[in-house]
Short mmCIF file of C-alpha atoms and ligand atoms in Angstrom, two decimals:
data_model
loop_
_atom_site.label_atom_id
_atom_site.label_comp_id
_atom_site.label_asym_id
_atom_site.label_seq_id
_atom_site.Cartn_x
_atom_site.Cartn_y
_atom_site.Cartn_z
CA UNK A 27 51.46 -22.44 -63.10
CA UNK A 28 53.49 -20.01 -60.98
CA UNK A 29 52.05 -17.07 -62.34
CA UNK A 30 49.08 -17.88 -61.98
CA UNK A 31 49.34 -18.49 -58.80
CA UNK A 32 51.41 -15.42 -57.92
CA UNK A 33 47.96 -13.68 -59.78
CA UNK A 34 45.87 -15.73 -57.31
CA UNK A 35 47.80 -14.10 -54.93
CA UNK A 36 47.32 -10.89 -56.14
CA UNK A 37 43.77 -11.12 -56.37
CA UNK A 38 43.23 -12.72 -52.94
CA UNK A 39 45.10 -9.88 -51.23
CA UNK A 40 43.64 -7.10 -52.99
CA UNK A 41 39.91 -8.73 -52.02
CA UNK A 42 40.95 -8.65 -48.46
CA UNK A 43 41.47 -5.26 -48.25
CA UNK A 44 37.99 -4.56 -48.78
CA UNK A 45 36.63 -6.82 -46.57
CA UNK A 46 34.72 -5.22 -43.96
CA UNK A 47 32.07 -7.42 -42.13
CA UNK A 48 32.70 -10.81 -40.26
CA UNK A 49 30.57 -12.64 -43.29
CA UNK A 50 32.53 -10.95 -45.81
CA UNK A 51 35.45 -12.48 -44.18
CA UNK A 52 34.31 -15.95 -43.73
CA UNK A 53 33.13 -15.79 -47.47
CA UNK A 54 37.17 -14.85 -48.47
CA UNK A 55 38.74 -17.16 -46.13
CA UNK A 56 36.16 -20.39 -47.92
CA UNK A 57 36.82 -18.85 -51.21
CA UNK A 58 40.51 -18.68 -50.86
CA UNK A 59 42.56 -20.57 -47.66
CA UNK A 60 39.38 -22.54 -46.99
CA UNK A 61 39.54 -26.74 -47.30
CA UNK A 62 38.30 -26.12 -50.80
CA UNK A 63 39.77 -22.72 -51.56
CA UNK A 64 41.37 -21.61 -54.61
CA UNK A 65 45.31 -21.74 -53.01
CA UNK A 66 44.59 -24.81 -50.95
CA UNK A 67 43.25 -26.31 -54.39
CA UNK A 68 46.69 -25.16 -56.40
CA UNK A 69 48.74 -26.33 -53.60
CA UNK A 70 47.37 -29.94 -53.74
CA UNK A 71 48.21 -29.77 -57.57
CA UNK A 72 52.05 -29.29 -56.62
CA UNK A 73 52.33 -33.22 -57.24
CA UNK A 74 51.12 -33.26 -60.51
CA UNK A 75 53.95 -30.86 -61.91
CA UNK A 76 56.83 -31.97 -64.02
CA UNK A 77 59.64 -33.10 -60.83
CA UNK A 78 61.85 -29.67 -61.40
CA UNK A 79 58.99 -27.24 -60.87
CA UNK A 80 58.04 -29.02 -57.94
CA UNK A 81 60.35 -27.37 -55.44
CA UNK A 82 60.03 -24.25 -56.12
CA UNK A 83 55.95 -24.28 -56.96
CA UNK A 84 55.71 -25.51 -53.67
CA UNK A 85 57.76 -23.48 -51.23
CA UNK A 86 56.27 -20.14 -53.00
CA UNK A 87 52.65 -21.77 -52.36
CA UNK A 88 52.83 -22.10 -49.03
CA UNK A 89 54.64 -19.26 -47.93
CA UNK A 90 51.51 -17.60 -50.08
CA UNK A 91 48.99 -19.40 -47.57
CA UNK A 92 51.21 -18.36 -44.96
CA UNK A 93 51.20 -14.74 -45.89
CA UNK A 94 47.50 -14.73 -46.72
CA UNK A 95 46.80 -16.63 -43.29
CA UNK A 96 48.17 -14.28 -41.57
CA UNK A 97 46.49 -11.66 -43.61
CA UNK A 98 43.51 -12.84 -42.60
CA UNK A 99 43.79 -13.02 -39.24
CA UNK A 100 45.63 -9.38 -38.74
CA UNK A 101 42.02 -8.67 -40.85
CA UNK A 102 39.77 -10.46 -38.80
CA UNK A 103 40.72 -9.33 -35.17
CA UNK A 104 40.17 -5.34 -36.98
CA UNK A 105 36.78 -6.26 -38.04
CA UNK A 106 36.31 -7.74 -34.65
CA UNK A 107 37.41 -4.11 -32.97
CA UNK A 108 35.52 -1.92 -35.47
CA UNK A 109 32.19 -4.25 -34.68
CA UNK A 110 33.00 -3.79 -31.21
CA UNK A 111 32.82 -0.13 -31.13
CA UNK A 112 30.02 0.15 -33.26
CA UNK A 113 27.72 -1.71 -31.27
CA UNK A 114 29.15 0.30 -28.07
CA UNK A 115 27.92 3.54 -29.81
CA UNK A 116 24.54 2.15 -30.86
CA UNK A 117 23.86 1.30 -27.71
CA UNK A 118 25.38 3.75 -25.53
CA UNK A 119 24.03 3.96 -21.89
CA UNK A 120 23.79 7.92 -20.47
CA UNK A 121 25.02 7.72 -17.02
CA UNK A 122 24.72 11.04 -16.41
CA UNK A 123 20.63 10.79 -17.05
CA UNK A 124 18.81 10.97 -13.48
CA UNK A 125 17.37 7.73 -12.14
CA UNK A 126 13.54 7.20 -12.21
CA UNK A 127 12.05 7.88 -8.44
CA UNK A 128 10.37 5.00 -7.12
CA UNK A 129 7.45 5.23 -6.09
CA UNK A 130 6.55 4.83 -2.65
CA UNK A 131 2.56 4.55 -0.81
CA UNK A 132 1.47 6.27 2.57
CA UNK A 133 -0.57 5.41 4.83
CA UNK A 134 -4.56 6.70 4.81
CA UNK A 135 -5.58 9.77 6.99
CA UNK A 136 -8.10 7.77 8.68
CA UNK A 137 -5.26 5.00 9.11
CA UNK A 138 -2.36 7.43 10.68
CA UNK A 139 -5.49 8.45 13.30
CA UNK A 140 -6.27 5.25 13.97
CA UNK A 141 -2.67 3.74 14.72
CA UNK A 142 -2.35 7.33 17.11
CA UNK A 143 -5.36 6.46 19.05
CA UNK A 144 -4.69 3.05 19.60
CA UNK A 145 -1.40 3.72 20.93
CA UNK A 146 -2.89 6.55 23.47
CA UNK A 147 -5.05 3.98 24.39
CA UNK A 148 -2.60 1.00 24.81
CA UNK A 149 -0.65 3.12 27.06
CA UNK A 150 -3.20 3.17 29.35
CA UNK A 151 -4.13 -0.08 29.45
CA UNK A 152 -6.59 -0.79 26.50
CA UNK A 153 -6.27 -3.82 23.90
CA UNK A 154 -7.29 -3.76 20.66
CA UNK A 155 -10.75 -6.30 20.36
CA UNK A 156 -11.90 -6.80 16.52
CA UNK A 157 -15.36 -7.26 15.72
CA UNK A 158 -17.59 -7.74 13.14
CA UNK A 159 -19.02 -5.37 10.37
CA UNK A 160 -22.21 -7.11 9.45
CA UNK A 161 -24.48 -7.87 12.64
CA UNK A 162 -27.51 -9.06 13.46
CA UNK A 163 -29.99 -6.56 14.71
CA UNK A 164 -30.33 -8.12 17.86
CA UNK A 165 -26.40 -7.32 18.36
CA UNK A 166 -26.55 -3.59 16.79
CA UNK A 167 -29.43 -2.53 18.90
CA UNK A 168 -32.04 -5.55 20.98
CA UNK A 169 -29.53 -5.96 23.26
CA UNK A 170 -28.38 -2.24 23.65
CA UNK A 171 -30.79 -1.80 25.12
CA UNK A 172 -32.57 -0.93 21.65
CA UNK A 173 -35.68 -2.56 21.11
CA UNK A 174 -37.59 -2.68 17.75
CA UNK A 175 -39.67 0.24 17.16
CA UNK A 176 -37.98 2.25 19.95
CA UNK A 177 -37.63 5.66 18.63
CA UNK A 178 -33.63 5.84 19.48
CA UNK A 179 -33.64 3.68 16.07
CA UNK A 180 -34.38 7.00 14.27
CA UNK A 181 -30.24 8.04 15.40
CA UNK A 182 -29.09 5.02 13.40
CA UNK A 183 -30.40 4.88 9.70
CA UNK A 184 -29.69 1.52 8.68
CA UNK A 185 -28.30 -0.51 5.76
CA UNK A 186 -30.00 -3.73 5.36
CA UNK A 187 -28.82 -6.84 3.21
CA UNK A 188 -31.03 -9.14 2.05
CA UNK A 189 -31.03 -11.68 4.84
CA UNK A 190 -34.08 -10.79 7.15
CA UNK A 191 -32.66 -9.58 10.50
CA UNK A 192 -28.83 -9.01 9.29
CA UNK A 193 -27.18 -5.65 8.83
CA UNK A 194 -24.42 -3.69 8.66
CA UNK A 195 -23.83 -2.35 11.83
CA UNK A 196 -24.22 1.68 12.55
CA UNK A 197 -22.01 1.70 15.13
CA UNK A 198 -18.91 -0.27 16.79
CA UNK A 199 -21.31 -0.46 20.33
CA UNK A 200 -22.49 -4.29 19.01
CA UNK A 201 -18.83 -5.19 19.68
CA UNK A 202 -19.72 -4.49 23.37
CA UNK A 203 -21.54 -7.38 23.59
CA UNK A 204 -19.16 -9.53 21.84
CA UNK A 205 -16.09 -8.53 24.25
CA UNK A 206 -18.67 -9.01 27.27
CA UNK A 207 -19.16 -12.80 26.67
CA UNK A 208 -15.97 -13.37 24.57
CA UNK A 209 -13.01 -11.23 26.08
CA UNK A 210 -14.72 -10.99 29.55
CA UNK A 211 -15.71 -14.97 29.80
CA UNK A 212 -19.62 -13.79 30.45
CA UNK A 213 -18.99 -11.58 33.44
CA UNK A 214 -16.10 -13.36 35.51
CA UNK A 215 -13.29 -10.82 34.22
CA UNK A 216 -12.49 -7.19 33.76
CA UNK A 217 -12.02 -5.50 30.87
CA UNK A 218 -10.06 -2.83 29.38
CA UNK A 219 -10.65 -2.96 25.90
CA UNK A 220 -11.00 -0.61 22.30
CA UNK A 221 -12.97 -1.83 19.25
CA UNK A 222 -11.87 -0.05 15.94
CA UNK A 223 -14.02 -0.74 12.75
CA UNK A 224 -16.15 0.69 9.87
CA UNK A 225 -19.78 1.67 10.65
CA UNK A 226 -21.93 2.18 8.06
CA UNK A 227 -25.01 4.55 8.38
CA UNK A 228 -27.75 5.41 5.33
CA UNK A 229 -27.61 9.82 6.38
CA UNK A 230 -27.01 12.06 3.68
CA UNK A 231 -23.51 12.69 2.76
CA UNK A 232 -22.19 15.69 3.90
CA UNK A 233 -19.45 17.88 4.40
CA UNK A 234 -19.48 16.35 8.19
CA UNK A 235 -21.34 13.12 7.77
CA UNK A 236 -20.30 9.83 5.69
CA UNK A 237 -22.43 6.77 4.86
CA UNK A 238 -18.98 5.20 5.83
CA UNK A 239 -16.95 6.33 8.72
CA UNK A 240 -14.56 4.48 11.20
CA UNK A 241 -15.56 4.68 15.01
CA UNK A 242 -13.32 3.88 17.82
CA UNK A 243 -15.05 1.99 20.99
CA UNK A 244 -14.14 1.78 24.38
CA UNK A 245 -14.71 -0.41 27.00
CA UNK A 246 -14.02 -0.72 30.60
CA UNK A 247 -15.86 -3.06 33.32
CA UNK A 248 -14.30 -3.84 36.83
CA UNK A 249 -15.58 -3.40 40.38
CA UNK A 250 -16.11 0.17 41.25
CA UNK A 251 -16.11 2.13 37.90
CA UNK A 252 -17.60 5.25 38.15
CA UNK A 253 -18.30 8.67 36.15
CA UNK A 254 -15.17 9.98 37.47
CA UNK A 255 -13.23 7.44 36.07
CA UNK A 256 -14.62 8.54 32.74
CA UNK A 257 -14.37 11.62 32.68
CA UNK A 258 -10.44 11.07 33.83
CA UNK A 259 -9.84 8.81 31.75
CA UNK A 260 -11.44 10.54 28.22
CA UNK A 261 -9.80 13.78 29.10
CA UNK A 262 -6.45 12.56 29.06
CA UNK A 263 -6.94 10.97 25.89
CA UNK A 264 -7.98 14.45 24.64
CA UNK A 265 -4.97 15.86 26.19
CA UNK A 266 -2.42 13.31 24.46
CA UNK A 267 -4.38 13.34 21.43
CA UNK A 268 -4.74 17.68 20.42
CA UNK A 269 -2.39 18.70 23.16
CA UNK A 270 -3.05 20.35 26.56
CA UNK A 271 -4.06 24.09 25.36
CA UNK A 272 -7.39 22.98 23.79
CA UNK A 273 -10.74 23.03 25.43
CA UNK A 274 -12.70 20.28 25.79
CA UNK A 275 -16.07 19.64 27.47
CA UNK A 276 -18.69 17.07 28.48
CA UNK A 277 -22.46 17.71 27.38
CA UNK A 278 -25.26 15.58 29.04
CA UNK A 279 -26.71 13.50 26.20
CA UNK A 280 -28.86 10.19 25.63
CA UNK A 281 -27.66 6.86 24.50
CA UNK A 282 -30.17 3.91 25.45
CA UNK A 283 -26.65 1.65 26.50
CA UNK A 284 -25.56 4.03 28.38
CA UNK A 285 -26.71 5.47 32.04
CA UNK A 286 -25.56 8.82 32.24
CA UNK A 287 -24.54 9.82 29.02
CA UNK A 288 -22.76 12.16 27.52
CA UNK A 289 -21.05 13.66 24.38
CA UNK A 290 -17.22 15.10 24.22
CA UNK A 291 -16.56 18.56 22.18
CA UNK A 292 -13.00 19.72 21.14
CA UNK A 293 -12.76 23.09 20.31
CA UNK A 294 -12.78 23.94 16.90
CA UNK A 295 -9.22 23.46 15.28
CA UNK A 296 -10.38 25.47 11.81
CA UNK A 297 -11.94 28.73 13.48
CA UNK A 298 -10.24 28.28 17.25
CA UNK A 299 -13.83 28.37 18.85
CA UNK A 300 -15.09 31.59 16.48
CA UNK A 301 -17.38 29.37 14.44
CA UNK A 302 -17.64 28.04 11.13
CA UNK A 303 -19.22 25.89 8.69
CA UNK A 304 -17.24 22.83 10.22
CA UNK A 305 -18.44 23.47 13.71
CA UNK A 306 -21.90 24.30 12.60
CA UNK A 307 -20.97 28.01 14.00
CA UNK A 308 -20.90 26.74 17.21
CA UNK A 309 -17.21 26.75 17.54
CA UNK A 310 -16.72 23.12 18.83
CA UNK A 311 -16.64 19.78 17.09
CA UNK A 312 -18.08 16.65 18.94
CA UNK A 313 -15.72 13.87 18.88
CA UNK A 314 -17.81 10.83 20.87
CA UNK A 315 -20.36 10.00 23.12
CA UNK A 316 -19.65 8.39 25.74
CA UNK A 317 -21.21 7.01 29.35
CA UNK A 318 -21.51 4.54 32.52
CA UNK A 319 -22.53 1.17 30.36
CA UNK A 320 -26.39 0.66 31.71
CA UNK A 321 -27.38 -1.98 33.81
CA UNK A 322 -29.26 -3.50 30.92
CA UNK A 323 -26.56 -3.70 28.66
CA UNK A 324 -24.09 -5.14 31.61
CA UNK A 325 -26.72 -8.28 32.32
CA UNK A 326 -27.09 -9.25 28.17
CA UNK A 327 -23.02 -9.42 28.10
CA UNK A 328 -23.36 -11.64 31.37
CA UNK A 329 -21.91 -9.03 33.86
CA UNK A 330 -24.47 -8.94 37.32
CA UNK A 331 -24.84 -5.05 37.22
CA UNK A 332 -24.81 -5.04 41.08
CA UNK A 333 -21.21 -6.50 41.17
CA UNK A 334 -20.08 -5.11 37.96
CA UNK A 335 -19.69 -1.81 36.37
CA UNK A 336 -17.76 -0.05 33.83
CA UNK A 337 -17.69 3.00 31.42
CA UNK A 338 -18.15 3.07 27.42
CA UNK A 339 -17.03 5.61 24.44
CA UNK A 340 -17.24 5.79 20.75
CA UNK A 341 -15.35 8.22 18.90
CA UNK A 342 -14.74 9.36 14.81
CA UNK A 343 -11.19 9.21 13.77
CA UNK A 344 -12.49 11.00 10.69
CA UNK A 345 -13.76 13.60 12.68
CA UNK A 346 -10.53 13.83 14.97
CA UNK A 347 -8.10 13.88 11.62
CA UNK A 348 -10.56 17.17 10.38
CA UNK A 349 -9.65 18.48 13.79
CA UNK A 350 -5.84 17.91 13.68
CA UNK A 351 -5.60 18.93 10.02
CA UNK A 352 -7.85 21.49 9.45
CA UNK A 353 -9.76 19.39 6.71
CA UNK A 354 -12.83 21.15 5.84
CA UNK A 355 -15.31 18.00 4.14
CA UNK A 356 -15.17 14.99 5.58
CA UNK A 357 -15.78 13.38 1.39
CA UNK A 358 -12.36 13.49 0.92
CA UNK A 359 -11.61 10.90 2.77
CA UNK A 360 -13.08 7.70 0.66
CA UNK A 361 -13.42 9.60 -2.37
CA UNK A 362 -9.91 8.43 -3.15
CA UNK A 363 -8.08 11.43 -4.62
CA UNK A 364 -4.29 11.43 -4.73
CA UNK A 365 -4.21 15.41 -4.21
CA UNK A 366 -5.52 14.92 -0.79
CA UNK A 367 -4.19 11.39 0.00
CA UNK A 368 -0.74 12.72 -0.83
CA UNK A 369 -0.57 15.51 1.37
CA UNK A 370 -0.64 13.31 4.62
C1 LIG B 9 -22.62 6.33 18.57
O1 LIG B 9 -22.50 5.78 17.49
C2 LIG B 9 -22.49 5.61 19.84
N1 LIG B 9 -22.43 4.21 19.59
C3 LIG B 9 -21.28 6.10 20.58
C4 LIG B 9 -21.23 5.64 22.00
C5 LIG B 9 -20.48 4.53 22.31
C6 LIG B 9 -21.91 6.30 22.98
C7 LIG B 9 -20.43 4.07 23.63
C8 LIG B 9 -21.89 5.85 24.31
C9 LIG B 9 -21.13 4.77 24.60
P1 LIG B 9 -22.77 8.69 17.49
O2 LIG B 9 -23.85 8.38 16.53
O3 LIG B 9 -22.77 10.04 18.10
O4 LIG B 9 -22.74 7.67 18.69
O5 LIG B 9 -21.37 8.47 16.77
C10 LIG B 9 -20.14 8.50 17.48
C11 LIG B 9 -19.08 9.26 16.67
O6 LIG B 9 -18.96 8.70 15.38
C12 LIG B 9 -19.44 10.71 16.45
O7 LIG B 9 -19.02 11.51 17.50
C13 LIG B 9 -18.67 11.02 15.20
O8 LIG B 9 -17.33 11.35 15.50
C14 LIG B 9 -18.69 9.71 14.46
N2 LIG B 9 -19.74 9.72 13.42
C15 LIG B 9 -21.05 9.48 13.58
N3 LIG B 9 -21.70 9.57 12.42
C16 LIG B 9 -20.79 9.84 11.49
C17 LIG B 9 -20.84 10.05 10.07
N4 LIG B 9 -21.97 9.93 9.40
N5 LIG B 9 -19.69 10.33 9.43
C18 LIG B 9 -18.54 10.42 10.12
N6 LIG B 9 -18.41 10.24 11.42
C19 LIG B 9 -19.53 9.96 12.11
#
């Protein structure tokens, strides 16, 4: 019975040796020092041996679960270790690798324009008044002083929608009307107002001209308003907005809602005045029209035009940002390519 037990022994330690996983192990420890493992089993026999064998059979058994206890455990925290470093090789992190950039947007041309023109404006004195996109016509031109079949139309090619009488509007001018009875309670209070938006015009797309285009409109009405004020008042915009060194002028010009009126040039940024494609080759780049708001246009908003007067602009940020930046076709703008976005 000893023998065989010290050949139990034998066997168990010799397995252990080669034991190299976690499973492997738990498989050894239930074969051998498990509840119903092979030592455990011949240790419970000690009892059934002949009362002089006894003693000895079991002191040498259990210092053999002993030894092969601790065996196992001296084995088991090695596994443990070479586990751990395998599975810190396999999946190593590279430190050294660089990071990923994140991404971040910019803001739109048109957008940066915008923002600078509204704060030139809100340092002197204008707030910003929203208005709509779609209009009636009666808003966009009846009561500018545009009536149906009046051949001013012809300057605003129009996009119609389906509802009889509803478009979208060709110009931010409409909003006029709506700051006149909104903003300036039907002609009981002044106003110093602009009104940025989309206009929306069906012209032939060209290197100047968009069928989609933001506008900038101004309006002023107080007591005593005059062209002077105006003309002040749009060329220190120009100033602040392309700097003091470039030329800018006033041509006479016709707007039905406005009484005189007139259209501002900068001089061209691309060819400094020489001419170009851009300017048309006549080296300046109009940038609004502008006037004294007619009388007309002053009574529909509720304003008594004998009382009340004020001045009126609309300008192209699109326009403008060619000027600052030298862009050469206005298409880039909504035709939504990163190499162009990305440079701004
Ligand atoms: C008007 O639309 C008038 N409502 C402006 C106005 C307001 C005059 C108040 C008097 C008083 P005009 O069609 O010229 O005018 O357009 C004004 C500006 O919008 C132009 O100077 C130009 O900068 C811009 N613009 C006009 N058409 C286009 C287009 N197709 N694409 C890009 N920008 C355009």
């Amino acid at each position: 019975m000893l023998e065989k037990l010290e050949a139990l022994y034998q066997q168990a330690s010799q397995e252990l040796d080669g034991v190299n996983t976690s499973e492997a192990l738990k498989e050894w420890e239930r074969a051998y020092i498990g509840r119903k493992g092979a030592v455990t089993l011949m240790l419970r026999q000690t009892g059934q041996l002949p009362p002089e064998q006894r003693a000895d059979f079991g002191r040498r058994a259990n210092e053999i679960k002993r030894l092969l206890t601790e065996a196992f455990a001296a084995r088991e925290a090695l596994i443990r270790e070479q586990e751990l470093a395998r599975s810190m090789e396999e999946g190593q992190i590279d430190v050294t690798l660089p990071g990923r950039p994140v991404l971040t947007g910019g803001l739109h041309p048109a957008t940066q324009t915008l923002r600078e023109i509204y704060a030139i404006w809100a340092e002197m004195g204008f707030q910003v008044y929203r208005s709509r996109d779609v209009e009636t016509d009666e808003v966009n031109f009846e009561l500018l002083n545009i009536p149906p079949h009046h051949p001013a139309r012809d300057m605003w090619d129009t996009f119609h929608t389906t509802m009889p009488g509803v478009i979208l509007r060709t110009h931010t001018s409409p909003g006029q009307i709506h700051a006149m009875r909104d903003y300036g309670e039907n002609g009981t209070l002044p106003i110093r107002v602009i009104l940025p938006g989309m206009c929306y015009r069906y012209e032939q797309i060209t290197a100047r001209s968009e069928i989609q285009f933001n506008q900038v409109e101004g309006l002023a009405i107080g007591r005593n308003i005059r062209m002077t004020d105006l003309k002040g008042t749009i060329a220190e915009f120009a100033r602040r907005m392309f700097g003091a060194n470039r030329a800018v002028r006033f041509r006479a010009s016709h707007f039905p809602f406005t009484e005189p009126s007139m259209e501002v040039d900068v001089q061209c940024i691309l060819c400094g005045g020489e001419g170009c494609g851009v300017c048309k080759y006549t080296g300046w780049l109009e940038i609004m029209g502008c006037g004294m708001v007619h009388p007309v246009v002053l009574r529909n908003g509720g304003y008594d035009p004998t009382e009340w007067s004020g001045f009126a602009f609309g300008m192209g940020p699109e326009r403008i940002t060619m000027l600052k930046h030298g862009i050469e076709d206005i298409r880039y703008f909504w035709s939504n390519d990163l190499r162009f976005l990305e440079q701004f």
